Amino acid sequence: MLRRFCLIFLFSFPLLVNAYAGFSVEKPAYAAATNGYSFLGDASGRGGIQASLLGPGQTASQQLFYLTYTYINGTLDLVTIDPNGGQYRVYAAPVRSEQAAWAMTNGPDANIYIGTLPHAHLLRFTPQMQTLFDLGQVPVDPHTRQAQSYIWQLTTSAYNRTVYGCTYPSADLISYDPLTARPQIVNLGSMDATGKEQYVRMCAADPQANAPYIYLGLGSISNQLAIYNIATHTIIKRISGNTAGFGSVYRGTDGKIYGSILNGGTKEYYLLSNGQAIATTTPASSAPPNVLKDGGTINVGSNTVSVNYPNNNPATRSYPYLYAGKKLSIYRIGSGPDGKIYGGTVLPYDFLSYDPSQKGVHVYGQVGDGQPYVLQAYQGQLYIGTYAAAPLAVYRPTVPFGQANPAAIPATTLPTDLRPHAIAGTTENTLYVGATASYGKLTGPLLVWHTQGANAIQAYYPVTNQSIHALATTTRACQGSNNGYCLIGGTTIYGGTGIQPTATAAQLFTWDTSGQQILHTYSLPAASANPTVTALFNNPDNGYVYGITTGHRGNYLFIFDPISGRFILPGSLLPLKSGVIYNSLTIYQGNLWGASSDGFFSMSLRNVKQFTLRRSPARLTAGFARQVNVLYAASDSGLWSYTIV
């Protein structure tokens, strides 16, 4: 992302009670511990800082440090800190729908302007009045009528003293002139000539008063730089790279604007000035947002604010910073090798655990900016796949949490923007990791991770134009395999953000773990031919693999025999109103168990039409873990359990 925040999308479908003769729904429970459900505690802490800058305070001479904090499934906070004494104030978002703010700029009217997500609102903070006000939502794209979700950056033009911003998912440029009699947000339309790009992630106005230009960084299918002329409302120049990614635009320490694109493995830099893009091999570094007028700096730590005063003695002073934050959204959980439940939050990724022998959710601290996607116990350790941190890491429960635990696995050849969705282990000190493709790409990798020695990793791409979304290791040989077991993979048609899929249905494939090659690819039967294989689970008793597909057609269960390559059950519609929680399948005491946002459900292995949904007191948003007869899932910041009796 590049840090890229990702919400958990669930699907809604009509409840088809007659689909199963044995279908039943238990009455909803609302107490903290009733009807099998128990609330175990919330994950709380300080959200991720998405934007920061120094701007004016209540007086002309005062400076304040402004920071925006993200709370997914909550509301963003704006915090101001006075460098002269460390006093801070917290301002809640004036519109309840907005969870984060990537964009912030000093306006021409001595106010601070803030761009939000996930509904692209423009906010104004007035330092003199100390108020945060909602100016409204960005208008839809003028040509496609598509609503905008993100304002990625904001910039103020010295040419016409107007605030400009760049958006997703139409790669639009917006403007707001606060000095007019009746200011309004204007959508100037897409900055991409092809209509395929979704992002303008970076935008910076030329600092010269006589230069009517906004410099733009686009992506993700092809990384581009573009120069927009304010006076003529046209793109006057465009430079495109030859690979997927994002063009970069930034203000340097010398006050000038620089841009870069990626051509193959080479980054090309440009000085962007007066409407020109001049190639350079000596670009200035990016200007930090924390430099005071007198050249001092302000830094925000976990418990203190440190301010460097270059002309004072002592030169550095520290002040207490007691902003506690609020509830953090749990993104994934998994069963640990030590009987605990582990997990992580989203934006930022705070590592957490729950010990059934104790009370409450324990948040250890921040690991990275993004979120974990999968946590898998294997050979006494916890293996983790993450986005916007080390893509692969291992946590050792016997070692204290810290900088080296979870330990990042060196993998310099892996893209940093992978989303590892699934991990499956074998008896040969080898893990298999399925991942979504990088931004702007459709084909995701299957990673072979040798967990002993140097942790060597190989990447394979078994299904073109699809990503690997679910994995299961069989207990018997697959069709065409000489091994005693093989790997089953399930795909999704969706790749990295910013590109549209070309396939219509996910696939299954079998992988030879001895020769490290694909054995067969199987099209899902028509009944269950959905865009995504949400979960796979192997039944060791009969060797069958149970899977769930999710999409606009509903949630379908299928049963696959890897020995014969046949579908024992082509597809059976699950009577659920909402989508199945990712990677939530397990077998316990003759039943197949899973989780949807409405609650945990079970099906008899002898007759899957005997379906029972146990409604949850809270909407489940993430999961899934099992310890013996207890199932675990999260509802936003809260961790819940269900005890099977």
Short mmCIF file of N, CA, C and O in Angstrom, two decimals, residues 204-321:
data_model
loop_
_atom_site.label_atom_id
_atom_site.label_comp_id
_atom_site.label_asym_id
_atom_site.label_seq_id
_atom_site.Cartn_x
_atom_site.Cartn_y
_atom_site.Cartn_z
N ALA A 204 -0.01 16.68 -6.96
CA ALA A 204 0.71 17.80 -6.36
C ALA A 204 0.64 18.99 -7.30
O ALA A 204 0.90 18.86 -8.50
N ALA A 205 0.31 20.14 -6.76
CA ALA A 205 0.23 21.37 -7.56
C ALA A 205 1.62 21.96 -7.73
O ALA A 205 2.47 21.89 -6.82
N ASP A 206 1.86 22.57 -8.88
CA ASP A 206 3.11 23.30 -9.10
C ASP A 206 3.19 24.43 -8.08
O ASP A 206 2.24 25.20 -7.91
N PRO A 207 4.31 24.60 -7.37
CA PRO A 207 4.40 25.62 -6.33
C PRO A 207 4.55 27.05 -6.87
O PRO A 207 4.43 28.01 -6.10
N GLN A 208 4.79 27.20 -8.17
CA GLN A 208 4.96 28.53 -8.74
C GLN A 208 3.60 29.17 -9.01
O GLN A 208 2.70 28.54 -9.57
N ALA A 209 3.47 30.44 -8.65
CA ALA A 209 2.19 31.13 -8.76
C ALA A 209 1.74 31.31 -10.20
O ALA A 209 0.54 31.47 -10.47
N ASN A 210 2.66 31.30 -11.15
CA ASN A 210 2.29 31.50 -12.55
C ASN A 210 2.22 30.20 -13.34
O ASN A 210 2.17 30.22 -14.58
N ALA A 211 2.21 29.06 -12.62
CA ALA A 211 2.23 27.76 -13.30
C ALA A 211 0.92 27.03 -13.03
O ALA A 211 0.72 26.50 -11.93
N PRO A 212 0.03 26.94 -14.02
CA PRO A 212 -1.30 26.34 -13.82
C PRO A 212 -1.31 24.82 -14.00
O PRO A 212 -2.03 24.29 -14.85
N TYR A 213 -0.52 24.10 -13.19
CA TYR A 213 -0.37 22.67 -13.45
C TYR A 213 -0.55 21.85 -12.16
O TYR A 213 -0.11 22.24 -11.09
N ILE A 214 -1.21 20.70 -12.36
CA ILE A 214 -1.31 19.68 -11.32
C ILE A 214 -0.62 18.43 -11.86
O ILE A 214 -0.91 17.98 -12.98
N TYR A 215 0.29 17.87 -11.07
CA TYR A 215 1.03 16.68 -11.48
C TYR A 215 0.40 15.46 -10.80
O TYR A 215 0.12 15.47 -9.60
N LEU A 216 0.18 14.41 -11.61
CA LEU A 216 -0.63 13.27 -11.17
C LEU A 216 0.14 11.96 -11.31
O LEU A 216 0.86 11.74 -12.29
N GLY A 217 -0.07 11.05 -10.33
CA GLY A 217 0.46 9.69 -10.41
C GLY A 217 -0.68 8.70 -10.50
O GLY A 217 -1.51 8.63 -9.59
N LEU A 218 -0.78 7.95 -11.62
CA LEU A 218 -1.89 7.05 -11.89
C LEU A 218 -1.46 5.59 -11.85
O LEU A 218 -0.28 5.27 -11.96
N GLY A 219 -2.43 4.67 -11.77
CA GLY A 219 -2.21 3.23 -11.82
C GLY A 219 -3.54 2.52 -11.61
O GLY A 219 -4.58 3.18 -11.53
N SER A 220 -3.60 1.18 -11.58
CA SER A 220 -2.47 0.33 -11.29
C SER A 220 -2.11 -0.61 -12.45
O SER A 220 -1.15 -1.35 -12.36
N ILE A 221 -2.93 -0.59 -13.52
CA ILE A 221 -2.63 -1.49 -14.65
C ILE A 221 -1.32 -1.09 -15.30
O ILE A 221 -0.48 -1.93 -15.63
N SER A 222 -1.14 0.20 -15.51
CA SER A 222 0.14 0.74 -15.97
C SER A 222 0.45 1.95 -15.13
O SER A 222 -0.43 2.77 -14.86
N ASN A 223 1.65 2.08 -14.67
CA ASN A 223 1.99 3.25 -13.86
C ASN A 223 2.26 4.44 -14.77
O ASN A 223 3.00 4.35 -15.74
N GLN A 224 1.62 5.56 -14.43
CA GLN A 224 1.66 6.73 -15.30
C GLN A 224 1.94 8.01 -14.50
O GLN A 224 1.59 8.12 -13.33
N LEU A 225 2.53 8.98 -15.20
CA LEU A 225 2.57 10.37 -14.76
C LEU A 225 1.77 11.18 -15.76
O LEU A 225 1.83 10.93 -16.97
N ALA A 226 1.01 12.13 -15.26
CA ALA A 226 0.23 13.00 -16.14
C ALA A 226 0.32 14.44 -15.63
O ALA A 226 0.45 14.68 -14.42
N ILE A 227 0.27 15.38 -16.55
CA ILE A 227 0.31 16.80 -16.21
C ILE A 227 -0.99 17.43 -16.67
O ILE A 227 -1.33 17.40 -17.86
N TYR A 228 -1.73 17.99 -15.73
CA TYR A 228 -3.05 18.60 -16.00
C TYR A 228 -2.92 20.11 -15.95
O TYR A 228 -2.37 20.68 -14.99
N ASN A 229 -3.42 20.77 -17.00
CA ASN A 229 -3.41 22.23 -17.09
C ASN A 229 -4.72 22.77 -16.53
O ASN A 229 -5.80 22.51 -17.08
N ILE A 230 -4.64 23.51 -15.43
CA ILE A 230 -5.82 24.07 -14.78
C ILE A 230 -6.54 25.05 -15.70
O ILE A 230 -7.78 25.08 -15.77
N ALA A 231 -5.77 25.83 -16.43
CA ALA A 231 -6.35 26.90 -17.24
C ALA A 231 -7.13 26.36 -18.42
O ALA A 231 -8.18 26.91 -18.80
N THR A 232 -6.63 25.26 -19.03
CA THR A 232 -7.29 24.72 -20.23
C THR A 232 -8.09 23.46 -19.94
O THR A 232 -8.76 22.95 -20.84
N HIS A 233 -7.99 22.94 -18.74
CA HIS A 233 -8.69 21.72 -18.34
C HIS A 233 -8.34 20.54 -19.26
O HIS A 233 -9.20 19.79 -19.71
N THR A 234 -7.05 20.39 -19.51
CA THR A 234 -6.59 19.30 -20.39
C THR A 234 -5.33 18.66 -19.82
O THR A 234 -4.56 19.30 -19.09
N ILE A 235 -5.13 17.39 -20.18
CA ILE A 235 -3.87 16.71 -19.91
C ILE A 235 -2.90 17.09 -21.02
O ILE A 235 -3.16 16.82 -22.20
N ILE A 236 -1.81 17.74 -20.67
CA ILE A 236 -0.89 18.22 -21.70
C ILE A 236 0.28 17.26 -21.91
O ILE A 236 0.99 17.36 -22.92
N LYS A 237 0.50 16.33 -20.96
CA LYS A 237 1.59 15.37 -21.13
C LYS A 237 1.29 14.14 -20.30
O LYS A 237 0.72 14.23 -19.21
N ARG A 238 1.69 12.99 -20.83
CA ARG A 238 1.51 11.72 -20.12
C ARG A 238 2.74 10.85 -20.37
O ARG A 238 3.20 10.71 -21.50
N ILE A 239 3.26 10.25 -19.30
CA ILE A 239 4.40 9.34 -19.38
C ILE A 239 3.97 8.02 -18.75
O ILE A 239 3.54 8.01 -17.58
N SER A 240 4.08 6.92 -19.48
CA SER A 240 3.61 5.63 -18.99
C SER A 240 4.76 4.66 -18.85
O SER A 240 5.66 4.60 -19.70
N GLY A 241 4.74 3.88 -17.76
CA GLY A 241 5.68 2.79 -17.59
C GLY A 241 5.19 1.55 -18.30
O GLY A 241 4.06 1.50 -18.81
N ASN A 242 6.03 0.52 -18.32
CA ASN A 242 5.66 -0.70 -19.05
C ASN A 242 5.31 -1.85 -18.13
O ASN A 242 5.37 -3.01 -18.53
N THR A 243 4.92 -1.53 -16.89
CA THR A 243 4.56 -2.58 -15.95
C THR A 243 3.44 -2.10 -15.06
O THR A 243 3.17 -0.90 -14.97
N ALA A 244 2.77 -3.04 -14.40
CA ALA A 244 1.70 -2.66 -13.47
C ALA A 244 2.29 -1.94 -12.27
O ALA A 244 3.42 -2.19 -11.87
N GLY A 245 1.51 -1.03 -11.73
CA GLY A 245 1.98 -0.28 -10.57
C GLY A 245 1.40 1.12 -10.58
O GLY A 245 0.39 1.40 -11.24
N PHE A 246 2.04 2.02 -9.85
CA PHE A 246 1.54 3.38 -9.68
C PHE A 246 2.64 4.39 -9.97
O PHE A 246 3.76 4.26 -9.48
N GLY A 247 2.28 5.42 -10.74
CA GLY A 247 3.16 6.56 -10.87
C GLY A 247 3.21 7.31 -9.55
O GLY A 247 2.23 7.39 -8.83
N SER A 248 4.38 7.84 -9.24
CA SER A 248 4.59 8.53 -7.96
C SER A 248 4.85 10.01 -8.19
O SER A 248 5.60 10.37 -9.11
N VAL A 249 4.25 10.86 -7.36
CA VAL A 249 4.45 12.30 -7.40
C VAL A 249 4.65 12.78 -5.98
O VAL A 249 3.88 12.41 -5.08
N TYR A 250 5.66 13.61 -5.74
CA TYR A 250 5.90 14.08 -4.38
C TYR A 250 6.65 15.42 -4.39
O TYR A 250 7.33 15.77 -5.36
N ARG A 251 6.52 16.15 -3.27
CA ARG A 251 7.27 17.37 -3.07
C ARG A 251 8.59 17.03 -2.41
O ARG A 251 8.63 16.35 -1.38
N GLY A 252 9.69 17.51 -2.99
CA GLY A 252 11.01 17.21 -2.47
C GLY A 252 11.43 18.15 -1.36
O GLY A 252 10.78 19.17 -1.08
N THR A 253 12.54 17.83 -0.72
CA THR A 253 13.08 18.68 0.34
C THR A 253 13.52 20.04 -0.18
O THR A 253 13.67 20.98 0.61
N ASP A 254 13.72 20.15 -1.49
CA ASP A 254 14.09 21.44 -2.09
C ASP A 254 12.88 22.26 -2.52
O ASP A 254 13.02 23.31 -3.14
N GLY A 255 11.67 21.78 -2.18
CA GLY A 255 10.45 22.50 -2.53
C GLY A 255 9.93 22.24 -3.92
O GLY A 255 8.85 22.72 -4.29
N LYS A 256 10.65 21.47 -4.72
CA LYS A 256 10.25 21.17 -6.09
C LYS A 256 9.44 19.86 -6.13
O LYS A 256 9.46 19.07 -5.20
N ILE A 257 8.72 19.66 -7.25
CA ILE A 257 7.90 18.47 -7.43
C ILE A 257 8.65 17.45 -8.29
O ILE A 257 9.21 17.81 -9.35
N TYR A 258 8.64 16.21 -7.83
CA TYR A 258 9.29 15.13 -8.56
C TYR A 258 8.28 14.02 -8.82
O TYR A 258 7.29 13.87 -8.10
N GLY A 259 8.56 13.26 -9.87
CA GLY A 259 7.72 12.11 -10.19
C GLY A 259 8.57 10.94 -10.61
O GLY A 259 9.73 11.10 -11.00
N SER A 260 7.98 9.74 -10.54
CA SER A 260 8.70 8.55 -10.98
C SER A 260 7.74 7.54 -11.55
O SER A 260 6.56 7.49 -11.17
N ILE A 261 8.23 6.74 -12.48
CA ILE A 261 7.50 5.60 -13.02
C ILE A 261 8.44 4.41 -13.02
O ILE A 261 9.66 4.56 -12.88
N LEU A 262 7.88 3.22 -13.19
CA LEU A 262 8.67 2.00 -13.22
C LEU A 262 8.62 1.41 -14.62
O LEU A 262 7.55 1.11 -15.15
N ASN A 263 9.77 1.27 -15.24
CA ASN A 263 9.91 0.59 -16.52
C ASN A 263 10.70 -0.68 -16.29
O ASN A 263 11.92 -0.64 -16.07
N GLY A 264 9.99 -1.82 -16.32
CA GLY A 264 10.64 -3.07 -15.97
C GLY A 264 11.07 -3.02 -14.53
O GLY A 264 10.29 -2.73 -13.64
N GLY A 265 12.32 -3.23 -14.27
CA GLY A 265 12.83 -3.13 -12.91
C GLY A 265 13.53 -1.82 -12.63
O GLY A 265 14.15 -1.65 -11.58
N THR A 266 13.44 -0.86 -13.54
CA THR A 266 14.15 0.41 -13.40
C THR A 266 13.18 1.53 -13.09
O THR A 266 12.18 1.72 -13.79
N LYS A 267 13.48 2.31 -12.05
CA LYS A 267 12.66 3.47 -11.72
C LYS A 267 13.24 4.70 -12.39
O LYS A 267 14.43 5.01 -12.24
N GLU A 268 12.38 5.40 -13.14
CA GLU A 268 12.79 6.61 -13.84
C GLU A 268 12.23 7.83 -13.13
O GLU A 268 11.04 7.88 -12.82
N TYR A 269 13.08 8.82 -12.86
CA TYR A 269 12.68 10.01 -12.12
C TYR A 269 12.59 11.22 -13.04
O TYR A 269 13.35 11.34 -14.02
N TYR A 270 11.67 12.14 -12.68
CA TYR A 270 11.47 13.36 -13.45
C TYR A 270 11.31 14.54 -12.50
O TYR A 270 10.66 14.43 -11.45
N LEU A 271 11.89 15.67 -12.89
CA LEU A 271 11.60 16.94 -12.25
C LEU A 271 10.38 17.52 -12.96
O LEU A 271 10.39 17.71 -14.19
N LEU A 272 9.33 17.80 -12.19
CA LEU A 272 8.07 18.29 -12.76
C LEU A 272 7.96 19.78 -12.44
O LEU A 272 7.75 20.16 -11.28
N SER A 273 8.10 20.61 -13.45
CA SER A 273 8.14 22.05 -13.22
C SER A 273 7.60 22.79 -14.42
O SER A 273 7.96 22.48 -15.58
N ASN A 274 6.73 23.76 -14.16
CA ASN A 274 6.17 24.62 -15.20
C ASN A 274 5.60 23.83 -16.37
O ASN A 274 5.76 24.19 -17.54
N GLY A 275 4.94 22.72 -16.06
CA GLY A 275 4.29 21.92 -17.09
C GLY A 275 5.22 20.99 -17.84
O GLY A 275 4.80 20.34 -18.80
N GLN A 276 6.48 20.88 -17.42
CA GLN A 276 7.45 20.03 -18.09
C GLN A 276 7.84 18.86 -17.18
O GLN A 276 7.82 18.97 -15.95
N ALA A 277 8.22 17.76 -17.83
CA ALA A 277 8.76 16.60 -17.13
C ALA A 277 10.19 16.39 -17.62
O ALA A 277 10.40 15.96 -18.76
N ILE A 278 11.16 16.71 -16.78
CA ILE A 278 12.56 16.67 -17.17
C ILE A 278 13.23 15.50 -16.46
O ILE A 278 13.25 15.43 -15.22
N ALA A 279 13.75 14.56 -17.23
CA ALA A 279 14.39 13.38 -16.66
C ALA A 279 15.56 13.78 -15.78
O ALA A 279 16.33 14.70 -16.11
N THR A 280 15.70 13.12 -14.64
CA THR A 280 16.79 13.42 -13.72
C THR A 280 17.26 12.13 -13.04
O THR A 280 16.47 11.21 -12.83
N THR A 281 18.55 12.11 -12.74
CA THR A 281 19.11 10.99 -11.98
C THR A 281 19.43 11.41 -10.55
O THR A 281 19.94 10.61 -9.76
N THR A 282 19.12 12.66 -10.20
CA THR A 282 19.42 13.17 -8.85
C THR A 282 18.17 13.80 -8.24
O THR A 282 18.16 15.00 -7.92
N PRO A 283 17.11 13.02 -8.06
CA PRO A 283 15.90 13.59 -7.46
C PRO A 283 16.12 13.88 -5.98
O PRO A 283 16.86 13.17 -5.29
N ALA A 284 15.49 14.93 -5.48
CA ALA A 284 15.53 15.21 -4.05
C ALA A 284 14.67 14.17 -3.32
O ALA A 284 13.74 13.59 -3.89
N SER A 285 14.97 13.95 -2.07
CA SER A 285 14.14 13.06 -1.27
C SER A 285 12.83 13.75 -0.91
O SER A 285 12.70 14.97 -1.00
N SER A 286 11.87 12.96 -0.49
CA SER A 286 10.55 13.50 -0.17
C SER A 286 10.62 14.38 1.08
O SER A 286 11.28 14.03 2.07
N ALA A 287 9.93 15.50 1.04
CA ALA A 287 9.93 16.42 2.17
C ALA A 287 9.15 15.82 3.32
O ALA A 287 7.99 15.44 3.15
N PRO A 288 9.72 15.73 4.52
CA PRO A 288 8.99 15.18 5.66
C PRO A 288 7.91 16.15 6.12
O PRO A 288 8.05 17.37 5.97
N PRO A 289 6.80 15.63 6.68
CA PRO A 289 5.69 16.49 7.07
C PRO A 289 5.83 17.10 8.46
O PRO A 289 4.93 17.82 8.90
N ASN A 290 6.94 16.84 9.15
CA ASN A 290 7.04 17.19 10.57
C ASN A 290 8.09 18.27 10.86
O ASN A 290 8.55 18.40 12.00
N VAL A 291 8.50 19.05 9.86
CA VAL A 291 9.53 20.07 10.05
C VAL A 291 8.86 21.41 10.37
O VAL A 291 8.06 21.93 9.58
N LEU A 292 9.22 21.98 11.52
CA LEU A 292 8.65 23.24 11.98
C LEU A 292 9.24 24.43 11.23
O LEU A 292 10.25 24.31 10.51
N LYS A 293 8.64 25.59 11.43
CA LYS A 293 9.09 26.80 10.74
C LYS A 293 10.55 27.14 11.06
O LYS A 293 11.28 27.65 10.20
N ASP A 294 10.96 26.87 12.29
CA ASP A 294 12.33 27.21 12.70
C ASP A 294 13.33 26.11 12.39
O ASP A 294 14.48 26.18 12.81
N GLY A 295 12.88 25.07 11.68
CA GLY A 295 13.76 23.97 11.32
C GLY A 295 13.75 22.83 12.31
O GLY A 295 14.38 21.79 12.08
N GLY A 296 13.03 22.99 13.42
CA GLY A 296 12.89 21.91 14.37
C GLY A 296 11.97 20.82 13.84
O GLY A 296 11.38 20.94 12.76
N THR A 297 11.84 19.75 14.59
CA THR A 297 10.98 18.64 14.18
C THR A 297 10.12 18.19 15.34
O THR A 297 10.48 18.35 16.50
N ILE A 298 8.98 17.59 14.99
CA ILE A 298 8.08 17.00 15.98
C ILE A 298 7.86 15.54 15.61
O ILE A 298 7.64 15.21 14.43
N ASN A 299 7.94 14.68 16.59
CA ASN A 299 7.76 13.24 16.37
C ASN A 299 6.81 12.68 17.42
O ASN A 299 6.91 13.01 18.61
N VAL A 300 5.89 11.84 16.97
CA VAL A 300 4.88 11.25 17.84
C VAL A 300 5.23 9.79 18.08
O VAL A 300 5.33 9.00 17.14
N GLY A 301 5.43 9.42 19.34
CA GLY A 301 5.72 8.05 19.71
C GLY A 301 4.52 7.40 20.35
O GLY A 301 3.41 7.93 20.34
N SER A 302 4.74 6.24 20.95
CA SER A 302 3.62 5.52 21.55
C SER A 302 3.09 6.20 22.80
O SER A 302 1.89 6.19 23.06
N ASN A 303 3.99 6.84 23.57
CA ASN A 303 3.57 7.48 24.81
C ASN A 303 4.03 8.93 24.95
O ASN A 303 3.66 9.60 25.91
N THR A 304 4.86 9.39 24.03
CA THR A 304 5.42 10.73 24.15
C THR A 304 5.39 11.47 22.82
O THR A 304 5.37 10.84 21.75
N VAL A 305 5.40 12.78 22.90
CA VAL A 305 5.64 13.67 21.76
C VAL A 305 7.00 14.31 21.98
O VAL A 305 7.23 14.94 23.03
N SER A 306 7.91 14.13 21.05
CA SER A 306 9.25 14.70 21.15
C SER A 306 9.40 15.84 20.16
O SER A 306 9.09 15.70 18.98
N VAL A 307 9.86 16.98 20.66
CA VAL A 307 10.04 18.17 19.82
C VAL A 307 11.49 18.62 19.92
O VAL A 307 12.03 18.79 21.02
N ASN A 308 12.10 18.78 18.75
CA ASN A 308 13.46 19.30 18.67
C ASN A 308 13.41 20.80 18.41
O ASN A 308 12.83 21.25 17.43
N TYR A 309 14.01 21.57 19.34
CA TYR A 309 14.08 23.03 19.19
C TYR A 309 15.54 23.39 18.89
O TYR A 309 16.38 23.40 19.79
N PRO A 310 15.87 23.69 17.66
CA PRO A 310 17.29 23.86 17.30
C PRO A 310 17.96 25.05 17.98
O PRO A 310 19.18 25.07 18.12
N ASN A 311 17.18 26.05 18.41
CA ASN A 311 17.78 27.24 19.00
C ASN A 311 17.61 27.31 20.51
O ASN A 311 17.88 28.35 21.12
N ASN A 312 17.13 26.24 21.12
CA ASN A 312 16.87 26.23 22.55
C ASN A 312 17.80 25.29 23.29
O ASN A 312 18.45 24.43 22.69
N ASN A 313 17.83 25.44 24.56
CA ASN A 313 18.59 24.54 25.42
C ASN A 313 17.69 24.14 26.60
O ASN A 313 17.28 25.01 27.36
N PRO A 314 17.28 22.90 26.77
CA PRO A 314 17.74 21.75 25.97
C PRO A 314 17.12 21.75 24.58
O PRO A 314 16.06 22.30 24.36
N ALA A 315 17.82 21.09 23.66
CA ALA A 315 17.38 21.11 22.27
C ALA A 315 16.15 20.24 22.05
O ALA A 315 15.34 20.53 21.16
N THR A 316 15.97 19.19 22.82
CA THR A 316 14.84 18.27 22.65
C THR A 316 14.06 18.15 23.95
O THR A 316 14.65 17.98 25.02
N ARG A 317 12.74 18.23 23.82
CA ARG A 317 11.87 18.05 24.97
C ARG A 317 10.82 17.01 24.64
O ARG A 317 10.39 16.90 23.48
N SER A 318 10.41 16.27 25.63
CA SER A 318 9.39 15.24 25.46
C SER A 318 8.19 15.56 26.33
O SER A 318 8.33 16.02 27.47
N TYR A 319 7.02 15.31 25.77
CA TYR A 319 5.77 15.57 26.47
C TYR A 319 4.93 14.30 26.44
O TYR A 319 4.99 13.52 25.48
N PRO A 320 4.15 14.07 27.48
CA PRO A 320 3.31 12.86 27.48
C PRO A 320 2.23 12.92 26.40
O PRO A 320 1.65 13.98 26.15
N TYR A 321 2.02 11.80 25.75
CA TYR A 321 0.99 11.69 24.72
C TYR A 321 0.08 10.53 25.12
O TYR A 321 0.44 9.37 24.95
#
